[in-house]
XYZ file of C-alpha atoms in Angstrom:
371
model
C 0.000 0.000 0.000
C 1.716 3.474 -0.946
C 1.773 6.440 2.021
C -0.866 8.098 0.115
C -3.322 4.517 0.601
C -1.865 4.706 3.830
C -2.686 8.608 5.061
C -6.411 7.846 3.466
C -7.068 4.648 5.288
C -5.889 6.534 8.539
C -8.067 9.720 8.018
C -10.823 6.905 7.028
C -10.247 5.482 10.403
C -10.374 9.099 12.345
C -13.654 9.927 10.216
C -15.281 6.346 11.181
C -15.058 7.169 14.826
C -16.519 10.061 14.470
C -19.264 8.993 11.987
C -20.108 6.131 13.873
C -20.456 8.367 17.338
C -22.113 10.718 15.456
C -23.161 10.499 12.409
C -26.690 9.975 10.416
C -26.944 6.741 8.400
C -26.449 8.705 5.096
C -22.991 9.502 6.662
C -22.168 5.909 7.306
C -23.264 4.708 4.538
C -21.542 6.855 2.343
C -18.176 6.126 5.040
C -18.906 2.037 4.167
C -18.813 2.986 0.148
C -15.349 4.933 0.510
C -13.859 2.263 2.285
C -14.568 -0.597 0.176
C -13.717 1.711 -2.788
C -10.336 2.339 -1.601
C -10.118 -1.727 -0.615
C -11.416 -2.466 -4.061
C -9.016 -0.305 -5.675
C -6.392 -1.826 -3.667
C -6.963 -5.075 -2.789
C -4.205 -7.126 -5.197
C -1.875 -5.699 -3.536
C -2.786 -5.225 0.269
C -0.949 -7.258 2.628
C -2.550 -9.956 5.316
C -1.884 -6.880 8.152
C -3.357 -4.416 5.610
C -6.327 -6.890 4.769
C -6.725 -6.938 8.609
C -7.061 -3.119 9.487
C -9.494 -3.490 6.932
C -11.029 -6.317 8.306
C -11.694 -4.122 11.391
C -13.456 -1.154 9.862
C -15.917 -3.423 8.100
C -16.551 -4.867 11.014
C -17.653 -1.747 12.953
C -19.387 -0.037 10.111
C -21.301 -3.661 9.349
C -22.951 -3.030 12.581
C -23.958 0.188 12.118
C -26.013 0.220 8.735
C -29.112 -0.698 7.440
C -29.431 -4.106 5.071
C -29.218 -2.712 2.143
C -25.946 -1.677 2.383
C -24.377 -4.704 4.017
C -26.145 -6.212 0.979
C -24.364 -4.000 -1.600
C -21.197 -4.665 0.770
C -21.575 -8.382 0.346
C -22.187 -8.317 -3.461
C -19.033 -6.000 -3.880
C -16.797 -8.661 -1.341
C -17.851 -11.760 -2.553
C -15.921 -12.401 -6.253
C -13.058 -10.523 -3.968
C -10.273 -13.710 -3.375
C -8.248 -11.767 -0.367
C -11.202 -10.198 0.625
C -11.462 -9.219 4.437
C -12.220 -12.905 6.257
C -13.813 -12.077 9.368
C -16.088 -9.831 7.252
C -17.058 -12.278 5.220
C -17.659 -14.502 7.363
C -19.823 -12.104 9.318
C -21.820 -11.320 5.895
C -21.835 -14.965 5.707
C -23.783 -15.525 9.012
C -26.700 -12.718 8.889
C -30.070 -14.138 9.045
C -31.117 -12.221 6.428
C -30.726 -14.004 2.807
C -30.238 -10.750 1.015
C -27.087 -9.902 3.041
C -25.749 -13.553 3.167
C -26.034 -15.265 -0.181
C -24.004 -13.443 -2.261
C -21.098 -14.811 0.103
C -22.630 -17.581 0.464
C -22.206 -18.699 -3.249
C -18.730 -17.081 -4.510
C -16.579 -15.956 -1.246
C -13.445 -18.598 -1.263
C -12.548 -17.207 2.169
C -15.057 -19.290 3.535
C -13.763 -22.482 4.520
C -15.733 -25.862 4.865
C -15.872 -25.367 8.537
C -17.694 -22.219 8.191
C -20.099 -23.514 5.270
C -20.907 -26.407 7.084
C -21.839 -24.270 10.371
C -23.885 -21.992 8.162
C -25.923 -25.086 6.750
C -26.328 -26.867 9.834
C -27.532 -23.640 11.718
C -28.926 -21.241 8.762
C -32.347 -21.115 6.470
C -32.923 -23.456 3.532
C -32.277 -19.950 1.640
C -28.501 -20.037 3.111
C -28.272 -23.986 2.099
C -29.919 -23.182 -1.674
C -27.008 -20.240 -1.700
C -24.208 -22.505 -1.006
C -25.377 -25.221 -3.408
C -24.973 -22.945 -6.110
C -20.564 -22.936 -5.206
C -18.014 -23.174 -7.773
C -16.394 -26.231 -5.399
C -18.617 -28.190 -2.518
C -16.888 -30.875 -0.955
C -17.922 -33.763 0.308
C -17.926 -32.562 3.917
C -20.511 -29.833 2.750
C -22.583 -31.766 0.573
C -23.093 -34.364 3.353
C -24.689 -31.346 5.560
C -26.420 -30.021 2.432
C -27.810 -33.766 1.637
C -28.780 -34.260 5.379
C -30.934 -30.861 5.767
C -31.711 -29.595 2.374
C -35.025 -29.667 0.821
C -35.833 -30.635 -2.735
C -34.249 -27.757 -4.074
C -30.980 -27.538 -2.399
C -30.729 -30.998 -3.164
C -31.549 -30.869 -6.865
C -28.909 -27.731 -7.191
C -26.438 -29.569 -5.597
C -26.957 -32.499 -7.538
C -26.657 -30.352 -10.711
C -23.619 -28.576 -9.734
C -20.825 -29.831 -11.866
C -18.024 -28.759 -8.794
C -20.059 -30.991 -6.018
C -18.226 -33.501 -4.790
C -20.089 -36.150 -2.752
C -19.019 -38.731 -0.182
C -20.423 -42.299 0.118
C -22.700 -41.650 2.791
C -24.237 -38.427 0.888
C -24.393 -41.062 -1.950
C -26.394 -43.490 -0.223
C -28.772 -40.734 1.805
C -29.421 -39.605 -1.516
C -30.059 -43.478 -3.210
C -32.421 -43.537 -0.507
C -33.897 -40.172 -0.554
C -34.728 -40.801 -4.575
C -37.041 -43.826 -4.054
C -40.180 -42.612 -5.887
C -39.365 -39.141 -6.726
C -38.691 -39.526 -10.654
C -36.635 -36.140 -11.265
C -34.305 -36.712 -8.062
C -33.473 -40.105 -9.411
C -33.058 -38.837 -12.854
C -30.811 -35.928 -11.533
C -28.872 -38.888 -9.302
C -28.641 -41.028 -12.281
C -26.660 -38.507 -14.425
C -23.936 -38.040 -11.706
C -21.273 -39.536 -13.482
C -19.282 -40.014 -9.669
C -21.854 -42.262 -7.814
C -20.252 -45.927 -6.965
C -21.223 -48.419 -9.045
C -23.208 -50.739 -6.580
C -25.787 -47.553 -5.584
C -26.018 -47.191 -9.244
C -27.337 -50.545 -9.834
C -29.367 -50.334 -6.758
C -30.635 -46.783 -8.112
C -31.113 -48.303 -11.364
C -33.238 -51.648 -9.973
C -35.845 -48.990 -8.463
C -36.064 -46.272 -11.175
C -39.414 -45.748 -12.514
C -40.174 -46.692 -16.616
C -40.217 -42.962 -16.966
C -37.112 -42.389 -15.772
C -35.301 -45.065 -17.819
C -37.335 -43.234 -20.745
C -35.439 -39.664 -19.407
C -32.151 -41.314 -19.462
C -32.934 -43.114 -22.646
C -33.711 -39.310 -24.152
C -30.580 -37.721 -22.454
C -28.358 -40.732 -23.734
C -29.445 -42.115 -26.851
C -26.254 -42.967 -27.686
C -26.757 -45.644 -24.819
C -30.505 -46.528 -25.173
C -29.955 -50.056 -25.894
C -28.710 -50.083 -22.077
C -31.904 -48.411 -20.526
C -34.538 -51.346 -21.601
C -37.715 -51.685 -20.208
C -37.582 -55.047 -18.002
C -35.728 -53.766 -14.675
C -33.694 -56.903 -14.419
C -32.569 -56.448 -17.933
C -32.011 -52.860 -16.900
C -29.154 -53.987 -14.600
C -28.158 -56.484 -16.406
C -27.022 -54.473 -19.293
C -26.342 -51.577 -17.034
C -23.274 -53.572 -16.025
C -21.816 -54.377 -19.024
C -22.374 -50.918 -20.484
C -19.225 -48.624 -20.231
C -20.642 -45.566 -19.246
C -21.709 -47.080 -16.020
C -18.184 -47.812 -15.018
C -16.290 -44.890 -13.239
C -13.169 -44.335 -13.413
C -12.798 -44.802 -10.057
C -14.277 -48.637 -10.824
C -11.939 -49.105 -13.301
C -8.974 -48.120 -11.091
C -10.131 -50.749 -8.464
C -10.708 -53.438 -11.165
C -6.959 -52.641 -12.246
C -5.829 -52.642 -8.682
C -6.615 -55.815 -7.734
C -5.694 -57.212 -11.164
C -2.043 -56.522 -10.123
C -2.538 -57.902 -6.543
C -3.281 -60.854 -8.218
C -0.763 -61.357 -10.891
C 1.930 -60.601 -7.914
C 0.260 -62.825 -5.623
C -0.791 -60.917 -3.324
C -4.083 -60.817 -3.227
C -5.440 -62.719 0.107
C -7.750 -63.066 2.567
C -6.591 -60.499 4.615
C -6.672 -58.207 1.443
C -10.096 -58.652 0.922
C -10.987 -58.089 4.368
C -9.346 -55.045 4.683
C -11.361 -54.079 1.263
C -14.366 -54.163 3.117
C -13.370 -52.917 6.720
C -12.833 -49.758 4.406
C -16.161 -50.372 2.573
C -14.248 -50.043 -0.876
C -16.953 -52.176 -2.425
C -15.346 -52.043 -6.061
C -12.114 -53.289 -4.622
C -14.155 -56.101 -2.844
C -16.253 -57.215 -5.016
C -13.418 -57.430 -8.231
C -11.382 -59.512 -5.563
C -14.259 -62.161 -4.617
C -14.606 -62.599 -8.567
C -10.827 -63.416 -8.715
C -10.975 -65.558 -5.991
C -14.399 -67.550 -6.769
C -13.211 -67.395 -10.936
C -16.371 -65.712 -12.330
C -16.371 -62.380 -13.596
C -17.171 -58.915 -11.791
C -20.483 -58.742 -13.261
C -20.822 -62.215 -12.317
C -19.743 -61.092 -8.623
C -21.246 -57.844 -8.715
C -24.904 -59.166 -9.541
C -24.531 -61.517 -6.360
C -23.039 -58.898 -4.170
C -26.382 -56.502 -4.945
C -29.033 -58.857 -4.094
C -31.178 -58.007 -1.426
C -30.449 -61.531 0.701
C -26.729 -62.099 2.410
C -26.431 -65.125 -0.005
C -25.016 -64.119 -2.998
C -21.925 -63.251 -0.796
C -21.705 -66.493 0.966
C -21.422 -68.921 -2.398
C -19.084 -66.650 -3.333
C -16.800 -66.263 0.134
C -17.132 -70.010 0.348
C -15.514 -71.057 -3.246
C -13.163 -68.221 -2.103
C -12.530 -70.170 0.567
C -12.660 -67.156 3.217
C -12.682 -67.417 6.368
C -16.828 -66.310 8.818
C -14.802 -63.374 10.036
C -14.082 -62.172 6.679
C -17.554 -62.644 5.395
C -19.163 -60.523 7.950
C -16.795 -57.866 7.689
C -18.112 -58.016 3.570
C -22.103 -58.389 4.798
C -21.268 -55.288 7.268
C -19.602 -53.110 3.830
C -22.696 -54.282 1.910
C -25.421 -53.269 4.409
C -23.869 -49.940 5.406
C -23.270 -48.953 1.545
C -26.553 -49.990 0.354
C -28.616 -48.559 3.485
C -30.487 -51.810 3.488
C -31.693 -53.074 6.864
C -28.350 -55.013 9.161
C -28.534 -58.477 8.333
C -29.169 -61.195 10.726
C -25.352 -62.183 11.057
C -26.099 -65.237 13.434
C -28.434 -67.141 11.369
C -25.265 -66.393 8.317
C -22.572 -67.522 10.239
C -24.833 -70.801 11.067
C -25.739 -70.789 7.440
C -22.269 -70.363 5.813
C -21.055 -73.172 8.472
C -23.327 -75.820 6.862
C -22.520 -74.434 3.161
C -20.794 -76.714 1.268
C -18.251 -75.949 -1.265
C -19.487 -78.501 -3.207
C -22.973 -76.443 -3.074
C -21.560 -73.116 -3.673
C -19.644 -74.318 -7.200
C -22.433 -75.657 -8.500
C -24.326 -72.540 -7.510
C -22.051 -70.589 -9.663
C -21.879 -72.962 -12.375
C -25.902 -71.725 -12.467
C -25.069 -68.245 -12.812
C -22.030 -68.761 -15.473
C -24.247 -70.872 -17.500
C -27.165 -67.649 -16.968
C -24.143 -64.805 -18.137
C -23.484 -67.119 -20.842
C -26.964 -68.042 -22.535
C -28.147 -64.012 -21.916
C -28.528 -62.443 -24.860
C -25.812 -59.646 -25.901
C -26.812 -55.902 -24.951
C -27.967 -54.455 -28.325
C -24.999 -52.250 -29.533
């Protein structure tokens, strides 16, 4: 800042006291516009102490005007990078919409700690506003997914820079059952894990396969009408593989080729409820393919995951940690554990290959997704 910034902030300061003691509201309104002229002007090169004296005359004019101008204030401070943080963060906590929301949706000096106070504490109004970010992480969106009515949801969904955990995945999964555009909207995310996909995809409406049909032609062969065939095909289609699938697939490829791919592998897989990981592994193991796996892994009953543990030859330990992954990513209702364990005890392994001999000889006599 140059001695001339300097002598004006000063004489700002000395005129601030006296306005605020004072002054009329004209006054300090007109004091609030100078100031965040001369910040504006000025605030590239300002320094973190400079930012802070600045910081401190916001503050005490902020609580002397009427909304309108802490509205203007807000619009003029939010596209603002360095601007003044505790300001900003005041701005960012009025009640009033008007004052907060243009914060709200551009400031980056609000960290997630700060958004995800606001949206625990604030008006859907405040939760629509921070939907609308350039970035949410997952951290936010969790808070956003938990409180947020139909709208803050649907924005979020629709914002291209919203990231989204796998809990905010599955509350969402959930949330969708029966409402057509929020499972539409959830469908097109291109980030959601592969097994809520499926499960998304098993409850979607006809008219929502017809919407994704209509926004992916290209892909329409893969968005039948018969539900079953809906997943089916879903899982062979390559748009419903992320790329965060197809890293996991490749991961445990190379486990396997090095020999390292265990029992204690795939139980840490699902103590970490990295259900691509887990799942790719079991199909190694049991020597059927991931779709093979990943159908048996999705159905509603514990079973599919004992034939498979027991070819695998895996241990009751490692199976429930796998039933555990599976009920707390899918949201379904905890499985009775003690009537599996006594279940997978009596399994044969004899039982379980010809079991999967049944589904092989099913992949095998489907017919081919239409290309």
């Amino acid at each position: 800042m140059s001695s001339k910034s300097v002598a004006t902030t000063e004489g700002l300061l000395d005129e601030l006291q006296s306005t605020l003691a004072h002054g009329p509201v004209a006054r300090r309104v007109e004091t609030l516009r100078r100031v965040t002229d001369l910040f504006i002007n000025g605030a590239v090169d300002f320094s973190d102490e400079q930012i802070a004296l600045f910081d401190d005359v916001f503050q005490c004019l902020i609580q002397h005007i009427e909304t309108s101008a802490k509205a203007l204030l807000s619009n003029r401070l939010a596209p603002i990078d360095t601007a003044p943080p505790l300001t900003v963060r005041a701005l960012a906590f009025d009640d009033l919409i008007e004052v907060a929301a243009p914060v709200l949706s551009q400031s980056e000096q609000l960290d997630d700690d700060t958004l995800i106070e606001t949206a625990l504490n604030k008006s859907q109004a405040h939760l629509n506003a921070i939907s609308r970010r350039r970035v949410l992480s997952g951290a936010v969106t969790d808070v956003l997914v938990l409180r947020g009515d139909d709208e803050v949801i649907q924005n979020t969904l629709r914002n291209p820079g919203a990231e989204f955990s796998e809990n905010g995945f599955t509350r969402l999964v959930n949330r969708a059952e029966g409402d057509d555009d929020l499972t539409t909207c959830l469908g097109m995310r291109p980030t959601i894990p592969r097994h809520l996909y499926l499960k998304l995809l098993a409850k979607a409406s006809a008219t929502v396969r017809a919407r994704l049909e209509a926004a992916n032609p290209q892909d329409a062969a893969n968005v039948p009408d018969a539900v079953q065939e809906a997943i089916r095909r879903a899982r062979c289609a390559p748009s419903a593989i992320t790329r965060e699938t197809a890293i996991a697939h490749a991961l445990v490829k190379s486990l396997y080729e090095d020999g390292r791919l265990d029992e204690n592998q795939v139980a840490a897989f699902a103590d970490a409820r990295k259900f691509d990981e887990a799942n790719a592994a079991l199909a190694v193991l049991a020597n059927v393919s991931i779709s093979i796996a990943e159908n048996m892994m999705v159905e509603t009953r514990a079973e599919g995951v004992m034939i498979l543990a027991k070819v695998s030859g895996l241990s009751w330990l490692t199976v429930r940690a796998i039933i555990n992954m599976r009920d707390q990513l899918s949201g379904l209702e905890p499985t009775d554990l003690h009537a599996c364990k006594a279940t997978y005890e009596r399994l044969r392994p004899s039982t379980a290959q010809q079991v999967l001999r049944f589904h092989r000889m099913q992949q095998t006599t489907s017919p081919a997704p239409a290309g």
